[in-house]
PDB file of C-alpha atoms in Angstrom:
ATOM      1  CA  MET A  24     -20.260  92.824  -6.951  1.00 44.00           C
ATOM      2  CA  LYS A  25     -21.317  89.883  -9.129  1.00 44.00           C
ATOM      3  CA  ALA A  26     -21.003  89.943 -13.153  1.00 45.00           C
ATOM      4  CA  ASN A  27     -24.183  88.272 -15.053  1.00 44.00           C
ATOM      5  CA  HIS A  28     -22.076  85.283 -16.832  1.00 46.00           C
ATOM      6  CA  PRO A  29     -23.388  85.208 -20.512  1.00 48.00           C
ATOM      7  CA  ASP A  30     -24.412  81.493 -20.206  1.00 52.00           C
ATOM      8  CA  THR A  31     -26.559  82.215 -16.962  1.00 45.00           C
ATOM      9  CA  ARG A  32     -28.255  84.821 -18.800  1.00 49.00           C
ATOM     10  CA  THR A  33     -29.462  82.631 -21.702  1.00 50.00           C
ATOM     11  CA  LEU A  34     -30.383  79.921 -19.227  1.00 46.00           C
ATOM     12  CA  ARG A  35     -32.607  82.232 -17.440  1.00 49.00           C
ATOM     13  CA  ALA A  36     -34.256  83.232 -20.580  1.00 50.00           C
ATOM     14  CA  VAL A  37     -34.879  79.862 -21.865  1.00 47.00           C
ATOM     15  CA  LEU A  38     -36.072  78.893 -18.430  1.00 44.00           C
ATOM     16  CA  VAL A  39     -38.414  81.997 -18.358  1.00 46.00           C
ATOM     17  CA  ARG A  40     -39.854  80.858 -21.985  1.00 55.00           C
ATOM     18  CA  THR A  41     -40.382  77.226 -21.142  1.00 49.00           C
ATOM     19  CA  LEU A  42     -42.474  78.318 -17.865  1.00 47.00           C
ATOM     20  CA  ARG A  43     -44.429  80.799 -20.104  1.00 51.00           C
ATOM     21  CA  ALA A  44     -44.971  77.902 -22.572  1.00 50.00           C
ATOM     22  CA  THR A  45     -45.824  75.270 -20.335  1.00 50.00           C
ATOM     23  CA  ALA A  46     -46.822  76.171 -16.794  1.00 49.00           C
ATOM     24  CA  LEU A  47     -49.447  78.742 -17.426  1.00 45.00           C
ATOM     25  CA  PRO A  48     -51.587  77.016 -20.108  1.00 48.00           C
ATOM     26  CA  ALA A  49     -51.520  74.140 -17.411  1.00 46.00           C
ATOM     27  CA  ALA A  50     -52.876  76.679 -14.919  1.00 44.00           C
ATOM     28  CA  ALA A  51     -55.375  77.925 -16.856  1.00 41.00           C
ATOM     29  CA  ALA A  52     -56.475  74.268 -17.552  1.00 41.00           C
ATOM     30  CA  LEU A  53     -56.595  73.406 -13.922  1.00 41.00           C
ATOM     31  CA  LEU A  54     -58.758  76.484 -13.329  1.00 41.00           C
ATOM     32  CA  ALA A  55     -61.207  75.421 -15.850  1.00 40.00           C
ATOM     33  CA  THR A  56     -61.984  71.988 -14.142  1.00 46.00           C
ATOM     34  CA  SER A  57     -63.297  70.862 -10.828  1.00 56.00           C
ATOM     35  CA  ALA A  58     -60.381  70.873  -8.314  1.00 61.00           C
ATOM     36  CA  ALA A  59     -60.150  69.207  -5.227  1.00 61.00           C
ATOM     37  CA  ALA A  60     -60.646  70.424  -1.509  1.00 70.00           C
ATOM     38  CA  HIS A  61     -63.176  73.689  -0.399  1.00 92.00           C
ATOM     39  CA  THR A  62     -65.833  70.929   0.250  1.00 94.00           C
ATOM     40  CA  GLN A  63     -65.606  67.504   2.259  1.00 95.00           C
ATOM     41  CA  LEU A  64     -67.585  64.465   1.918  1.00 96.00           C
ATOM     42  CA  ASP A  65     -68.107  63.312   5.594  1.00 96.00           C
ATOM     43  CA  GLY A  66     -70.045  60.152   4.706  1.00 95.00           C
ATOM     44  CA  PRO A  67     -70.094  57.593   3.423  1.00 97.00           C
ATOM     45  CA  ASN A  68     -66.355  57.920   3.254  1.00 94.00           C
ATOM     46  CA  GLY A  69     -64.834  54.405   2.833  1.00 94.00           C
ATOM     47  CA  GLY A  70     -65.261  50.590   4.242  1.00 95.00           C
ATOM     48  CA  GLU A  71     -68.768  51.053   4.723  1.00 96.00           C
ATOM     49  CA  VAL A  72     -71.045  48.340   3.235  1.00 95.00           C
ATOM     50  CA  LEU A  73     -74.321  49.368   1.274  1.00 95.00           C
ATOM     51  CA  TYR A  74     -77.377  47.133   0.584  1.00 95.00           C
ATOM     52  CA  ALA A  75     -79.028  47.487  -2.781  1.00 95.00           C
ATOM     53  CA  GLY A  76     -82.524  49.157  -1.904  1.00 93.00           C
ATOM     54  CA  SER A  77     -81.566  50.633   1.438  1.00 94.00           C
ATOM     55  CA  THR A  78     -81.554  54.604   2.362  1.00 96.00           C
ATOM     56  CA  VAL A  79     -77.901  56.103   2.872  1.00 96.00           C
ATOM     57  CA  THR A  80     -77.550  59.640   4.040  1.00 97.00           C
ATOM     58  CA  ILE A  81     -74.792  61.221   2.042  1.00 98.00           C
ATOM     59  CA  GLU A  82     -73.144  64.105   4.383  1.00 97.00           C
ATOM     60  CA  TRP A  83     -70.811  66.968   3.335  1.00 97.00           C
ATOM     61  CA  GLN A  84     -69.810  70.321   4.148  1.00 96.00           C
ATOM     62  CA  VAL A  85     -68.307  73.582   2.846  1.00 95.00           C
ATOM     63  CA  THR A  86     -64.595  73.995   4.052  1.00 95.00           C
ATOM     64  CA  ILE A  87     -64.097  77.326   2.155  1.00 93.00           C
ATOM     65  CA  GLU A  88     -66.825  79.839   1.241  1.00 92.00           C
ATOM     66  CA  HIS A  89     -67.483  80.338  -2.333  1.00 88.00           C
ATOM     67  CA  GLN A  90     -70.248  81.918  -4.285  1.00 92.00           C
ATOM     68  CA  LEU A  91     -72.041  78.686  -4.413  1.00 93.00           C
ATOM     69  CA  ILE A  92     -74.408  77.788  -6.740  1.00 95.00           C
ATOM     70  CA  ASP A  93     -75.600  74.156  -6.302  1.00 96.00           C
ATOM     71  CA  TRP A  94     -74.144  70.680  -5.674  1.00 97.00           C
ATOM     72  CA  ASN A  95     -73.706  67.384  -7.589  1.00 97.00           C
ATOM     73  CA  LEU A  96     -73.461  63.752  -6.036  1.00 98.00           C
ATOM     74  CA  ASP A  97     -72.181  61.159  -8.167  1.00 98.00           C
ATOM     75  CA  TYR A  98     -70.813  57.508  -7.444  1.00 97.00           C
ATOM     76  CA  SER A  99     -68.828  55.126  -9.385  1.00 97.00           C
ATOM     77  CA  THR A 100     -68.688  51.414  -9.213  1.00 97.00           C
ATOM     78  CA  SER A 101     -64.972  51.109 -10.593  1.00 96.00           C
ATOM     79  CA  GLY A 102     -62.992  52.826  -8.121  1.00 93.00           C
ATOM     80  CA  PRO A 103     -61.894  56.590  -7.909  1.00 93.00           C
ATOM     81  CA  SER A 104     -61.085  57.229 -11.518  1.00 92.00           C
ATOM     82  CA  GLY A 105     -64.684  56.367 -12.602  1.00 92.00           C
ATOM     83  CA  PRO A 106     -66.810  56.565 -14.782  1.00 96.00           C
ATOM     84  CA  TRP A 107     -69.114  58.529 -12.465  1.00 97.00           C
ATOM     85  CA  ILE A 108     -72.886  58.082 -12.457  1.00 97.00           C
ATOM     86  CA  PRO A 109     -74.993  60.724 -11.136  1.00 98.00           C
ATOM     87  CA  ILE A 110     -77.141  60.139  -7.853  1.00 98.00           C
ATOM     88  CA  ALA A 111     -78.470  63.994  -7.976  1.00 97.00           C
ATOM     89  CA  THR A 112     -77.601  67.107 -10.038  1.00 97.00           C
ATOM     90  CA  GLY A 113     -78.531  70.773  -9.138  1.00 97.00           C
ATOM     91  CA  LEU A 114     -79.202  70.200  -5.504  1.00 97.00           C
ATOM     92  CA  PRO A 115     -79.964  73.524  -3.838  1.00 96.00           C
ATOM     93  CA  ALA A 116     -76.849  75.359  -2.336  1.00 95.00           C
ATOM     94  CA  GLY A 117     -78.256  75.570   1.050  1.00 94.00           C
ATOM     95  CA  ASP A 118     -76.353  77.420   3.745  1.00 94.00           C
ATOM     96  CA  PRO A 119     -72.904  78.283   2.152  1.00 92.00           C
ATOM     97  CA  THR A 120     -71.299  78.944   5.581  1.00 93.00           C
ATOM     98  CA  ALA A 121     -68.039  76.886   6.121  1.00 94.00           C
ATOM     99  CA  GLY A 122     -68.678  73.751   8.513  1.00 94.00           C
ATOM    100  CA  VAL A 123     -72.609  73.493   8.126  1.00 94.00           C
ATOM    101  CA  PRO A 124     -73.697  70.239   7.328  1.00 96.00           C
ATOM    102  CA  HIS A 125     -75.665  69.117   3.664  1.00 97.00           C
ATOM    103  CA  TYR A 126     -77.487  65.887   3.487  1.00 97.00           C
ATOM    104  CA  TYR A 127     -78.931  63.948   0.831  1.00 98.00           C
ATOM    105  CA  ASP A 128     -80.876  60.418   1.326  1.00 97.00           C
ATOM    106  CA  TRP A 129     -79.565  58.001  -1.600  1.00 97.00           C
ATOM    107  CA  VAL A 130     -81.577  54.881  -2.305  1.00 97.00           C
ATOM    108  CA  VAL A 131     -78.597  52.740  -3.021  1.00 97.00           C
ATOM    109  CA  PRO A 132     -78.764  51.164  -6.644  1.00 96.00           C
ATOM    110  CA  ASP A 133     -78.428  47.547  -7.515  1.00 95.00           C
ATOM    111  CA  THR A 134     -75.012  47.506  -8.722  1.00 95.00           C
ATOM    112  CA  PRO A 135     -72.908  45.195  -6.449  1.00 95.00           C
ATOM    113  CA  SER A 136     -69.511  46.229  -6.405  1.00 96.00           C
ATOM    114  CA  GLY A 137     -66.360  46.338  -4.037  1.00 96.00           C
ATOM    115  CA  GLN A 138     -64.970  49.173  -5.344  1.00 97.00           C
ATOM    116  CA  VAL A 139     -67.535  51.970  -4.896  1.00 97.00           C
ATOM    117  CA  ARG A 140     -66.716  55.765  -4.321  1.00 97.00           C
ATOM    118  CA  VAL A 141     -69.275  58.672  -3.778  1.00 97.00           C
ATOM    119  CA  ARG A 142     -68.255  62.018  -5.036  1.00 97.00           C
ATOM    120  CA  VAL A 143     -69.789  65.525  -4.042  1.00 97.00           C
ATOM    121  CA  GLU A 144     -69.323  68.533  -6.485  1.00 96.00           C
ATOM    122  CA  MET A 145     -69.477  72.028  -5.198  1.00 95.00           C
ATOM    123  CA  ASN A 146     -70.748  74.278  -8.222  1.00 95.00           C
ATOM    124  CA  ASN A 147     -69.556  77.848  -7.833  1.00 93.00           C
ATOM    125  CA  VAL A 148     -69.651  81.258  -9.801  1.00 92.00           C
ATOM    126  CA  ASN A 149     -65.608  80.641 -10.929  1.00 89.00           C
ATOM    127  CA  VAL A 150     -63.940  77.475 -10.006  1.00 90.00           C
ATOM    128  CA  ASP A 151     -65.747  74.296  -8.796  1.00 92.00           C
ATOM    129  CA  TYR A 152     -64.368  71.831  -6.222  1.00 94.00           C
ATOM    130  CA  LEU A 153     -65.098  68.310  -5.187  1.00 92.00           C
ATOM    131  CA  ASP A 154     -64.305  65.562  -2.682  1.00 95.00           C
ATOM    132  CA  GLU A 155     -64.784  61.981  -2.675  1.00 95.00           C
ATOM    133  CA  SER A 156     -64.765  58.834  -0.436  1.00 96.00           C
ATOM    134  CA  ASP A 157     -61.546  58.230   1.075  1.00 95.00           C
ATOM    135  CA  ALA A 158     -61.565  54.724   0.382  1.00 96.00           C
ATOM    136  CA  ASP A 159     -63.640  52.000  -1.630  1.00 97.00           C
ATOM    137  CA  LEU A 160     -67.111  51.237  -0.313  1.00 96.00           C
ATOM    138  CA  THR A 161     -69.301  48.132  -0.752  1.00 97.00           C
ATOM    139  CA  ILE A 162     -72.680  47.428  -2.498  1.00 96.00           C
ATOM    140  CA  ALA A 163     -73.904  44.506  -1.634  1.00 94.00           C
ATOM    141  CA  PRO A 164     -77.384  42.706  -2.994  1.00 92.00           C
ATOM    142  CA  ALA A 165     -80.471  43.597  -0.783  1.00 86.00           C
ATOM    143  CA  ALA A 166     -80.475  41.928   2.636  1.00 67.00           C
ATOM    144  CA  ALA A 167     -83.097  38.768   3.053  1.00 63.00           C
ATOM    145  CA  THR A 168     -86.684  39.755   3.658  1.00 64.00           C
ATOM    146  CA  GLY A 169     -88.831  37.910   5.722  1.00 63.00           C
ATOM    147  CA  TYR A 170     -92.318  36.801   4.100  1.00 66.00           C
ATOM    148  CA  CYS A 171     -94.139  34.871   6.873  1.00 71.00           C
ATOM    149  CA  SER A 172     -94.346  34.686  10.574  1.00 75.00           C
ATOM    150  CA  GLY A 173     -94.254  31.902  13.158  1.00 77.00           C
ATOM    151  CA  LYS A 174     -97.258  30.354  14.608  1.00 80.00           C
ATOM    152  CA  LEU A 175     -97.364  29.427  18.316  1.00 82.00           C
ATOM    153  CA  ASN A 176     -96.414  25.687  18.591  1.00 84.00           C
ATOM    154  CA  SER A 177     -97.734  23.015  21.225  1.00 84.00           C
ATOM    155  CA  LEU A 178     -94.645  24.101  23.530  1.00 84.00           C
ATOM    156  CA  GLY A 179     -96.071  27.831  23.787  1.00 82.00           C
ATOM    157  CA  CYS A 180     -93.034  29.098  21.291  1.00 82.00           C
ATOM    158  CA  VAL A 181     -93.067  31.131  18.173  1.00 81.00           C
ATOM    159  CA  PRO A 182     -90.601  29.556  15.860  1.00 77.00           C
ATOM    160  CA  PHE A 183     -88.315  32.233  13.932  1.00 69.00           C
ATOM    161  CA  LEU A 184     -85.489  32.439  11.572  1.00 67.00           C
ATOM    162  CA  THR A 185     -82.551  34.863  11.314  1.00 66.00           C
ATOM    163  CA  TYR A 186     -79.812  35.529   9.192  1.00 64.00           C
ATOM    164  CA  GLU A 187     -76.313  37.086   9.120  1.00 65.00           C
ATOM    165  CA  GLY A 188     -74.150  38.642   6.231  1.00 64.00           C
ATOM    166  CA  ALA A 189     -75.111  39.284   2.749  1.00 60.00           C
ATOM    167  CA  PRO A 190     -77.233  36.754   0.700  1.00 62.00           C
ATOM    168  CA  SER A 191     -75.243  34.969  -1.839  1.00 61.00           C
ATOM    169  CA  ALA A 192     -76.284  32.556  -4.784  1.00 60.00           C
ATOM    170  CA  THR A 193     -73.188  30.130  -3.340  1.00 59.00           C
TER     171      THR A 193
END
């Protein structure tokens, strides 16, 4: 049979008081904010180059079902710590079944950056959940646009121009 040493009882009491004083408020604060998981951003998810003015389809899904209210989509041009800029808010919940894809067509803004992230937020009755791009995306200036077309020359050819890469002032 083990006897409780007075120092062990004192240590245990201090530990319990410390946990009550710190862990419970921290857990309550965590539950009151958005948390990661339960939804998954499928694309764009990192590494892609998006051109200003183009339309990109954002795709996400529910991974764990909740009492879903609606969705918010945001982006950041300065990495995962934000600030976050709204793309769309209050998007309809759609099918809340896990694994069912959700889509939104986003017109990419003219905000060139190599540290872009996209984020989806699942608004629920209780805790909200979010997921963001796994790595940085790039927003590049709009791709070049052709304003004229070639005419048939004396050799019977129609000249044309092509380009490759992103336009640059340099």
